[in-house]
Short mmCIF file of C-alpha atoms and ligand atoms in Angstrom, two decimals:
data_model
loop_
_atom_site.label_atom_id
_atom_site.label_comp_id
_atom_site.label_asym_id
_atom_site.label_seq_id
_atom_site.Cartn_x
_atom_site.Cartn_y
_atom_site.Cartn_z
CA UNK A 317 30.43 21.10 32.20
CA UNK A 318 27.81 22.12 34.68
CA UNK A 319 28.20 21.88 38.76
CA UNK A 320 26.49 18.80 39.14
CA UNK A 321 28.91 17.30 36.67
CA UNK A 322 31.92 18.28 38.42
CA UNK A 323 30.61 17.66 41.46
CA UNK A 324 30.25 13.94 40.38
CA UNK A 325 33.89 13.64 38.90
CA UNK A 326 35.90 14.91 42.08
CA UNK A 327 33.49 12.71 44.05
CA UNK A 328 34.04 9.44 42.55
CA UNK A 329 36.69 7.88 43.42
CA UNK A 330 38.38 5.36 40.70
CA UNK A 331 38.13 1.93 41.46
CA UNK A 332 40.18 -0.37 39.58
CA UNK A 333 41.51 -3.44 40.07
CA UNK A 334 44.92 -3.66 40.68
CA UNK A 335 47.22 -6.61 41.83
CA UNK A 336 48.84 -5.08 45.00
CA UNK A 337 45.34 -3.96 46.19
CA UNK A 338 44.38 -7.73 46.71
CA UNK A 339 44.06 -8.58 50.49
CA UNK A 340 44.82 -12.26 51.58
CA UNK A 341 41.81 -13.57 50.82
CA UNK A 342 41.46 -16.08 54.21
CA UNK A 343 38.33 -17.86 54.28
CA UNK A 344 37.08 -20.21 51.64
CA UNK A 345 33.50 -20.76 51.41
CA UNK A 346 33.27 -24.35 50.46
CA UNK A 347 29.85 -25.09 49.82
CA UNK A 348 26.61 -23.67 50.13
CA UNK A 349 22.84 -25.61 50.65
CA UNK A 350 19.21 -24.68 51.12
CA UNK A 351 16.85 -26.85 53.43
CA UNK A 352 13.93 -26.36 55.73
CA UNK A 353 13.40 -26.19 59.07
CA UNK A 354 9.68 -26.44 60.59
CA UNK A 355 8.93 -23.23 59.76
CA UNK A 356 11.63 -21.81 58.38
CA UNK A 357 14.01 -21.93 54.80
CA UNK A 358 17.55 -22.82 56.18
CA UNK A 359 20.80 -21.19 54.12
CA UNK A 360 23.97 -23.02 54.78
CA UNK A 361 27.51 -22.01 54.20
CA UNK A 362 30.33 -24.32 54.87
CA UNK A 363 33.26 -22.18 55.27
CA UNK A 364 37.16 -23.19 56.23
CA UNK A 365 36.63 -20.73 59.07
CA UNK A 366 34.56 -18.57 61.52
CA UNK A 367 33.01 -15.99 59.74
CA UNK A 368 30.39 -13.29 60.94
CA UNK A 369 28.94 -11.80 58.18
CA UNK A 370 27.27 -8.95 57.01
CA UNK A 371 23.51 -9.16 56.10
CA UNK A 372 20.78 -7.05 54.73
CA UNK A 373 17.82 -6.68 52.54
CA UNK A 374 16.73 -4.96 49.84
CA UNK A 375 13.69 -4.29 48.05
CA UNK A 376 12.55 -4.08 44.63
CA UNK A 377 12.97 -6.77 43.97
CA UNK A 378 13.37 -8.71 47.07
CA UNK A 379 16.76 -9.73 47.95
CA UNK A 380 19.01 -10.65 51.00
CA UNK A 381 22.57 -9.52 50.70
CA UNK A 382 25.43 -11.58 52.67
CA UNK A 383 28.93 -10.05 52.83
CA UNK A 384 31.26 -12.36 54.18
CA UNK A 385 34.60 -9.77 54.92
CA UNK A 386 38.07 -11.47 53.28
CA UNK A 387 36.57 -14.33 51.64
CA UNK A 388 36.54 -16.20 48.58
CA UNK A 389 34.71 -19.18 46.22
CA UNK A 390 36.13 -22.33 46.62
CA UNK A 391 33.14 -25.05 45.37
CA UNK A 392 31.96 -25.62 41.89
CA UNK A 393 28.79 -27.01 42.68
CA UNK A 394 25.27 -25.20 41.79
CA UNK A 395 22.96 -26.24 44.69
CA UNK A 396 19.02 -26.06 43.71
CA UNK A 397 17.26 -23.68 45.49
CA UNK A 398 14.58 -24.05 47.85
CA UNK A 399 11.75 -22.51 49.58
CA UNK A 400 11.36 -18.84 50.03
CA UNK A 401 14.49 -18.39 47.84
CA UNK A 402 14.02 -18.16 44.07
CA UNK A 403 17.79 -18.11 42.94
CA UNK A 404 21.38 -16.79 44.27
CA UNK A 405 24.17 -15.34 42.56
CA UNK A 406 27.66 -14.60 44.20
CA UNK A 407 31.40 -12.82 43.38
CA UNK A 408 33.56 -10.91 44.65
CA UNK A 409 31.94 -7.44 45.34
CA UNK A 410 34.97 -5.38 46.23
CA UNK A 411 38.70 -6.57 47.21
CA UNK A 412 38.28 -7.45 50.92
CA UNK A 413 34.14 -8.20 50.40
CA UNK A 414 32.51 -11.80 48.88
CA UNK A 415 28.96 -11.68 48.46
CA UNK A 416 25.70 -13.73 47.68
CA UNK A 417 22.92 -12.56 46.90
CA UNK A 418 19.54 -14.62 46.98
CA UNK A 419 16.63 -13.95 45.03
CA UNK A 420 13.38 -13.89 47.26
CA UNK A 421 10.23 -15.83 46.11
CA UNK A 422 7.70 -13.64 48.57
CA UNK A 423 8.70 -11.45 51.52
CA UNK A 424 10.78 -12.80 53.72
CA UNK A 425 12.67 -11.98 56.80
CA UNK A 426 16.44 -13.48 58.95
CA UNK A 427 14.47 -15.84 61.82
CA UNK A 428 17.83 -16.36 63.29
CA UNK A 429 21.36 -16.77 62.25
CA UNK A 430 24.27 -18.58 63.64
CA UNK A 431 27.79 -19.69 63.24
CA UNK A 432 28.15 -23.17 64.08
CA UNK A 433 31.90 -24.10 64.61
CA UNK A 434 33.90 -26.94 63.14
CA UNK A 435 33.14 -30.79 64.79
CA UNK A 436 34.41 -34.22 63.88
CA UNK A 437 34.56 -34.25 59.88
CA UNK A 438 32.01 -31.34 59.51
CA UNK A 439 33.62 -28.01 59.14
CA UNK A 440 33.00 -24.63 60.19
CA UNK A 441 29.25 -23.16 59.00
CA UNK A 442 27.38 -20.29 59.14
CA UNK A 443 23.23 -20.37 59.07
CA UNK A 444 20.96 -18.28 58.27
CA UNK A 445 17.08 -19.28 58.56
CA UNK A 446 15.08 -17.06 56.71
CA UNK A 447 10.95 -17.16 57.61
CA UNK A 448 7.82 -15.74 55.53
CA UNK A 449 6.97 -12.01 55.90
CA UNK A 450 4.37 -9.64 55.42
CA UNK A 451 5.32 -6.96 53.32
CA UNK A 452 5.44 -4.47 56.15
CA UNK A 453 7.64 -6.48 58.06
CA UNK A 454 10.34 -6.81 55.03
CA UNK A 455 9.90 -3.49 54.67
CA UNK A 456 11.06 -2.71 58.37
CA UNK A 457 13.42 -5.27 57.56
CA UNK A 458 14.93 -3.37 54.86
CA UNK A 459 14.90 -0.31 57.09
CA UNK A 460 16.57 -1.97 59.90
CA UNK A 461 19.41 -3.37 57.96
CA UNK A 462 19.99 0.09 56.21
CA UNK A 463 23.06 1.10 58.10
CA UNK A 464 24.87 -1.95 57.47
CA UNK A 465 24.83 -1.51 53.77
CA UNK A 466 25.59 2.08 53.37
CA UNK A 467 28.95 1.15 56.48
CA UNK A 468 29.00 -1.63 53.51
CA UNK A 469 30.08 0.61 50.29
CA UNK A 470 32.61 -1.03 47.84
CA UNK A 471 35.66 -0.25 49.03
CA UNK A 472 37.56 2.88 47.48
CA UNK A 473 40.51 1.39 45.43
CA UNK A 474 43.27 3.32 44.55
CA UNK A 475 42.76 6.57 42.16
CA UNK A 476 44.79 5.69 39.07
CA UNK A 477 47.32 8.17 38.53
CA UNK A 478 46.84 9.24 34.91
CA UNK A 479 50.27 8.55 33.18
CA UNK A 480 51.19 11.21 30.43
CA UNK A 481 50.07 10.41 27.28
CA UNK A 482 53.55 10.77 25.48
CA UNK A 483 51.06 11.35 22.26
CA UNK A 484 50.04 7.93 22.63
CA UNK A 485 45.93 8.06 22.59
CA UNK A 486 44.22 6.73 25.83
CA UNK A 487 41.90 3.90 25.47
CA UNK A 488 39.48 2.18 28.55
CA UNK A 489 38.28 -1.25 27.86
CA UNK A 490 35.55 -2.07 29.71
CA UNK A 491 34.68 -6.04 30.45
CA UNK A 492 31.10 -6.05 31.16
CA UNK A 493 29.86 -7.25 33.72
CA UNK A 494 31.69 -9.07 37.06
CA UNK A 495 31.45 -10.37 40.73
CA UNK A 496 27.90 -11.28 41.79
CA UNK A 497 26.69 -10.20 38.22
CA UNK A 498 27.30 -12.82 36.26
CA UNK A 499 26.07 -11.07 32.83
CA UNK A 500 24.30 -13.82 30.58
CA UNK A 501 24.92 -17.17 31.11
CA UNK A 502 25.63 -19.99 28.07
CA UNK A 503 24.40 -23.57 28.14
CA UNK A 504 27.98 -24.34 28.52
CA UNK A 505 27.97 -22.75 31.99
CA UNK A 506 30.14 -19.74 30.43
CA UNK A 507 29.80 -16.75 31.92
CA UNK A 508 29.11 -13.34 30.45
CA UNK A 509 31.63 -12.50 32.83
CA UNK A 510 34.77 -14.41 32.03
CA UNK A 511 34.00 -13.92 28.33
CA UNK A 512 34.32 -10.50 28.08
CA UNK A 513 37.51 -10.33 30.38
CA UNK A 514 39.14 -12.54 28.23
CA UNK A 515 38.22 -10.63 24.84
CA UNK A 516 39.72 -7.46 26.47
CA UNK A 517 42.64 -8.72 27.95
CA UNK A 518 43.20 -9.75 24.38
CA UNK A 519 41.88 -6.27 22.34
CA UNK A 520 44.59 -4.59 25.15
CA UNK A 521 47.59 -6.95 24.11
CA UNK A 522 47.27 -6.20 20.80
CA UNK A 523 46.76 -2.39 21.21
CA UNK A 524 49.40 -1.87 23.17
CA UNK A 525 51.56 -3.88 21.03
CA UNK A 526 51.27 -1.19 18.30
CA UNK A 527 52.90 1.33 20.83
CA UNK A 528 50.26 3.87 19.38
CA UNK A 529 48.04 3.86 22.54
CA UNK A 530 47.74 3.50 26.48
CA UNK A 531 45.38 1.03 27.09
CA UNK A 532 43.49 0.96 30.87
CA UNK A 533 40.85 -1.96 31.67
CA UNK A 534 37.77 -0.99 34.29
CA UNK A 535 38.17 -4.35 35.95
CA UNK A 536 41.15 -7.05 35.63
CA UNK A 537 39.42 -9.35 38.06
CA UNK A 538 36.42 -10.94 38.19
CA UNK A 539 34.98 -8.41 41.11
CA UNK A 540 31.54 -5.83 40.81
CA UNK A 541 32.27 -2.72 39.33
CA UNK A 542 29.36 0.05 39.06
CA UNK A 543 28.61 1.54 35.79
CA UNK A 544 29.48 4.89 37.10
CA UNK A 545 32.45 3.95 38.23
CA UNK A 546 33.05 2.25 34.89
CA UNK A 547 32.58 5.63 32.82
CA UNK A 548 34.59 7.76 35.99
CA UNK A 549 37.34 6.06 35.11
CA UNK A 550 37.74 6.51 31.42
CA UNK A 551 37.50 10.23 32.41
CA UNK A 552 39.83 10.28 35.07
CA UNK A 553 42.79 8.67 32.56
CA UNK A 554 41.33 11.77 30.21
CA UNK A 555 40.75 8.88 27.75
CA UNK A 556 39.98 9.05 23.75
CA UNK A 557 37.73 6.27 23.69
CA UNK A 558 35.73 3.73 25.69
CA UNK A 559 34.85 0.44 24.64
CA UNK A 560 32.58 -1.61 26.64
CA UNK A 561 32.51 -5.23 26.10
CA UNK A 562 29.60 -7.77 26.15
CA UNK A 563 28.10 -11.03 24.86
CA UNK A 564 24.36 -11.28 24.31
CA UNK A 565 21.72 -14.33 25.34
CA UNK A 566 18.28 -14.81 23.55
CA UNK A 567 15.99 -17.45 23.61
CA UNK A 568 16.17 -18.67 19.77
CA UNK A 569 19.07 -20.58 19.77
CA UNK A 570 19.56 -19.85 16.21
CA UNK A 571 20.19 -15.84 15.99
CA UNK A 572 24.11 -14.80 16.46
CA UNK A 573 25.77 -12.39 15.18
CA UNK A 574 27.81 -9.27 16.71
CA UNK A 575 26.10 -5.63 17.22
CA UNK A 576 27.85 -1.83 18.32
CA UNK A 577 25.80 0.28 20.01
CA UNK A 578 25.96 3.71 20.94
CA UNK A 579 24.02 5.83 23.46
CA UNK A 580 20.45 7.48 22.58
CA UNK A 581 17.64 8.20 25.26
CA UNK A 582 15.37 6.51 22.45
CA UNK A 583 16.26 2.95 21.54
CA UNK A 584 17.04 2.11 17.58
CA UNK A 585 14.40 -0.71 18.01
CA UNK A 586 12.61 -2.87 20.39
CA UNK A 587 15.54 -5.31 20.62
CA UNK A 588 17.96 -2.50 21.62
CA UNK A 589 15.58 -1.34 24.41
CA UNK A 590 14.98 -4.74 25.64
CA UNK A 591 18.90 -5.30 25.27
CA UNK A 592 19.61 -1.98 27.39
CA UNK A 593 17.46 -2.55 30.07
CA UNK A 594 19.11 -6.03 30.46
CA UNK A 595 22.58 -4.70 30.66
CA UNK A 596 21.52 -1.95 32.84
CA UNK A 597 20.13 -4.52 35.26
CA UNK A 598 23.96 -4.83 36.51
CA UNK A 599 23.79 -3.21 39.74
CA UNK A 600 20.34 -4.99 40.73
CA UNK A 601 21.65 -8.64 40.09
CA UNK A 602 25.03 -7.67 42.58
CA UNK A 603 22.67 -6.63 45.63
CA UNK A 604 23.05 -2.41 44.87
CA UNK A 605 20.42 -0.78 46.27
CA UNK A 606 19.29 1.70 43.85
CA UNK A 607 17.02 3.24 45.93
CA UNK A 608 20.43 5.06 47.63
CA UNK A 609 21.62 5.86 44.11
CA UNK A 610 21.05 9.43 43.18
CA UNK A 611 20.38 10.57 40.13
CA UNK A 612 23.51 11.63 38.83
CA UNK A 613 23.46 9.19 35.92
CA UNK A 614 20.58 10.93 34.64
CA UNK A 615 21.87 14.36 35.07
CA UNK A 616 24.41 13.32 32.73
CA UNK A 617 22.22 12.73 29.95
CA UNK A 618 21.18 16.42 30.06
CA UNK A 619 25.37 16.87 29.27
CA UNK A 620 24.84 14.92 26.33
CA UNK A 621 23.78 18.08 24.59
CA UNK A 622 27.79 17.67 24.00
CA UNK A 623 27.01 16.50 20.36
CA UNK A 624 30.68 16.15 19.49
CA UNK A 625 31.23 13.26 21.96
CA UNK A 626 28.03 11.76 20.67
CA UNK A 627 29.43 12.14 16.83
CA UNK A 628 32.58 10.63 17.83
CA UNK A 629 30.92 7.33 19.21
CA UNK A 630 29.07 6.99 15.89
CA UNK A 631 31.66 7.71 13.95
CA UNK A 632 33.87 5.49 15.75
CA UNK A 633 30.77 2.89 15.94
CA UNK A 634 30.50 3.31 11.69
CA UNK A 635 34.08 2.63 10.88
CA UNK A 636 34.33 -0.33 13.62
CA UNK A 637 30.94 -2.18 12.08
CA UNK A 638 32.69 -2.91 8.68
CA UNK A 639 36.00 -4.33 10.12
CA UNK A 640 34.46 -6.62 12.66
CA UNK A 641 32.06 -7.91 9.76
CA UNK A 642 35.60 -9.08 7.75
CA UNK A 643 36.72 -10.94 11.20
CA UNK A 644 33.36 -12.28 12.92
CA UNK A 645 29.59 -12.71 12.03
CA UNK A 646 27.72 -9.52 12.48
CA UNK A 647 23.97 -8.24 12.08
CA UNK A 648 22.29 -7.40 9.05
CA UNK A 649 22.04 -3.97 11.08
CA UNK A 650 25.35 -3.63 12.75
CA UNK A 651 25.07 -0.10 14.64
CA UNK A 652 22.23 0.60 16.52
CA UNK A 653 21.19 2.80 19.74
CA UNK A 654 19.96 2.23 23.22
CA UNK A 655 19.98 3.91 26.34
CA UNK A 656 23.00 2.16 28.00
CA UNK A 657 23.76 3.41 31.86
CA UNK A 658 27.63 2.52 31.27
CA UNK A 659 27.85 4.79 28.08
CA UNK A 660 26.60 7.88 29.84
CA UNK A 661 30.35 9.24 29.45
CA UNK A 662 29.97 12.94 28.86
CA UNK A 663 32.99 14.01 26.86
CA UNK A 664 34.50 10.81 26.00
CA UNK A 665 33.26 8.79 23.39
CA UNK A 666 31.83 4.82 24.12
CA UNK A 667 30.44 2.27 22.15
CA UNK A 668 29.30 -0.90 23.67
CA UNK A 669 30.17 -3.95 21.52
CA UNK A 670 28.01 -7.12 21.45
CA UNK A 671 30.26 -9.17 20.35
CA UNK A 672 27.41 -12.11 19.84
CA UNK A 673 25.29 -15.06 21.42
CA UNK A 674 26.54 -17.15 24.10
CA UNK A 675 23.21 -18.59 23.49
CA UNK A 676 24.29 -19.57 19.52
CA UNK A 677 26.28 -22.72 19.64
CA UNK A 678 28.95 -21.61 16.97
CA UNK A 679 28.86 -17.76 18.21
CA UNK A 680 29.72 -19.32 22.02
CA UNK A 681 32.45 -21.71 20.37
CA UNK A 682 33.79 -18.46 18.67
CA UNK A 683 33.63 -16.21 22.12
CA UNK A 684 35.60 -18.67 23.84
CA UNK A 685 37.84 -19.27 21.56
CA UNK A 686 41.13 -17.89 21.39
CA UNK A 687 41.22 -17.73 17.41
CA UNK A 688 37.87 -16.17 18.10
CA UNK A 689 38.97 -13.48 20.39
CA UNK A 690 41.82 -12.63 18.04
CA UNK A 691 39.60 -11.56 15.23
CA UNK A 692 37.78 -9.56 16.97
CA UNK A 693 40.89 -8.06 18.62
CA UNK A 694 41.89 -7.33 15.21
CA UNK A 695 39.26 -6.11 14.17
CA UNK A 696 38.63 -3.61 16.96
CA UNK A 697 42.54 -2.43 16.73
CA UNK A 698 42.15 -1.65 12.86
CA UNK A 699 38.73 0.57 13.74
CA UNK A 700 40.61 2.17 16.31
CA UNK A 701 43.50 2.76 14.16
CA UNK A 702 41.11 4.13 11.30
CA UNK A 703 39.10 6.30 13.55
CA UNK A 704 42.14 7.72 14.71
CA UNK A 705 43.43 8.87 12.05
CA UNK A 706 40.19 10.51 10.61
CA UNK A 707 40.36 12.50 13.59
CA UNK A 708 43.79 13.29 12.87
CA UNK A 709 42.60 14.34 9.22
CA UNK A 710 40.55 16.29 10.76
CA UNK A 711 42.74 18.12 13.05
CA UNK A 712 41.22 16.46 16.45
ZN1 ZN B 1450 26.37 -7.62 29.19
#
């Protein structure tokens, strides 16, 4: 392991979601609208209290961050967007820190912004009018607003104290996606999200229940996690395997069917690479600016000369292909390769598992089902088993 590497792993601190780091979550935000003023595009909050949020912008592509400290979701309502704003997402970005994020249409900069308190049967709100820019002003924009996103980082949750294995083999499931990244979205208004939490909550039931392994999940919540942080983890619980988990969205309604992939700088195929870049958009859709990210992801992949963790995913990927085809509709070409940010894991092996199309009607009935999540809990638990004990065979 070189410098760089080590330097990363004592300098990431783990962040997993654990019940007794939840903060009383005080302020619902109970609806949200977009309108116009004269000149401007007016953002609305309703919120149950006084808030005083957080704001920035970021570039590339153009967004506007909002942080609103100790709050949480409370309306089910989709509002249509308007003006300068092309789309928002929103989720919990760390334990104490709710965030939207809106999508510019062109450069545009805060005009003003103002909490306006509760009155008669209104309640409390918080505006922000955003007006058109030129692109040097966003740009100052994004320089000016710099400090409050770095004072802004996702909070550092507790470091997991690694329990001892006891000979049990450590496993980290990894639920794609979370918080203001919503992953793909079904017709059904599923999210990628909620999907995959579900699927590994059930793959770690039923692991566990064999008493052969330790089973850890990257998020247990639906909250933002980083891909580094994602990988950081399996390595700080010294973990045998990582399994990420993720449900796929295409245009033609018609394709479904499950995929593994493992990591290689050079995509399998078109549809990998386009696949990759998608799930590697994670950090972008949940209002990360990249620009501040160094490059220690990519260092990694110089580590990756470490063929034996690469084997291990592919063998792992091979024997997991065949047992998910007896339980759930799979590809004609089951394993294939793409250059996935959240399998960069130097020395412990991952394979990222598309379990199918939310897009597909019967693969989205299947995903949220629980019969569904069961056979491909099974399926997964009877790979791992397997691939175990060829390792064991051969005296791993
Ligand atoms: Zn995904």
């Amino acid at each position: 392991m070189t410098y760089s590497l080590k330097c990363l792993f004592v300098a990431v601190f783990i962040l997993v979601s654990v019940g007794s780091s939840l903060q009383a979550q005080d302020i619902k935000i109970e609806g949200l609208r977009f309108g116009k003023t004269a000149d401007a595009t007016r953002f609305v909050l309703d919120v149950s209290g006084q808030i005083n949020p957080r704001v920035f912008m970021l570039s590339n592509p153009n967004r506007i961050v909002i942080d609103v400290p100790n709050a949480n979701w409370g309306t089910k309502k989709n509002v249509k967007v308007s003006g300068l704003v092309a789309g928002y997402r929103h989720g919990l970005f760390s334990s104490d820190v709710y965030r939207i994020v809106l999508d510019l249409k062109s450069a545009a900069t805060v005009k003003n912004r103002f909490a306006l308190p509760a009155s008669g049967r209104r309640s409390n709100r918080y505006v922000i009018d955003l007006k058109p820019a030129t692109s040097a002003q966003f740009v100052k924009a994004v320089a000016d607003t710099r400090k409050i996103r770095i004072s802004n980082r996702e909070t550092r949750a507790p470091v997991i104290e690694p329990r001892k294995k006891n000979g049990k083999r450590v496993i980290v499931l990894d639920p794609g996606h979370g918080g203001p990244d919503p992953g793909t979205l079904g017709r059904s208004g599923a999210n990628e999200k909620t999907i995959t939490l579900k699927i590994a909550k059930e793959i770690k039931a039923r692991l566990e229940a064999t008493g052969r392994y330790k089973v850890y999940l990257t998020r247990t919540r639906d909250i933002f996690v980083r891909h580094r942080r994602r990988f950081a983890l399996a390595k700080s619980v010294d973990a045998d395997l990582f399994i990420s988990v993720h449900v796929d969205a295409i245009d033609n309604k018609k394709v479904r069917g499950g995929t593994v992939y493992t990591l290689n700088e050079r995509a399998s195929d078109k549809e990998a690479a386009r696949l990759a870049a998608k799930e590697n958009r994670s950090e972008i859709l949940a209002g990360v600016d990249l620009a501040e990210t160094t490059d220690e992801v990519s260092n990694i992949l110089i580590e990756l000369a470490q063929r034996e963790t690469l084997n291990n995913s592919a063998r792992f990927a091979e024997i997991l292909v065949p047992e998910m085809r007896g339980q759930v509709r799979m590809h004609k070409r089951g394993h294939r390769f793409a250059n996935f940010l959240v399998l960069k894991s130097p020395d412990v092996p991952s394979v990222l598992i598309e379990t199918g199309y939310i897009t597909n009607r019967e693969d989205a009935r299947m995903l949220s089902s629980k019969e569904g999540q069961r056979r491909i809990s099974k399926a997964i638990n009877i790979a791992v088993d397997k691939y175990f004990d060829t390792l064991l065979a051969l005296g791993r």
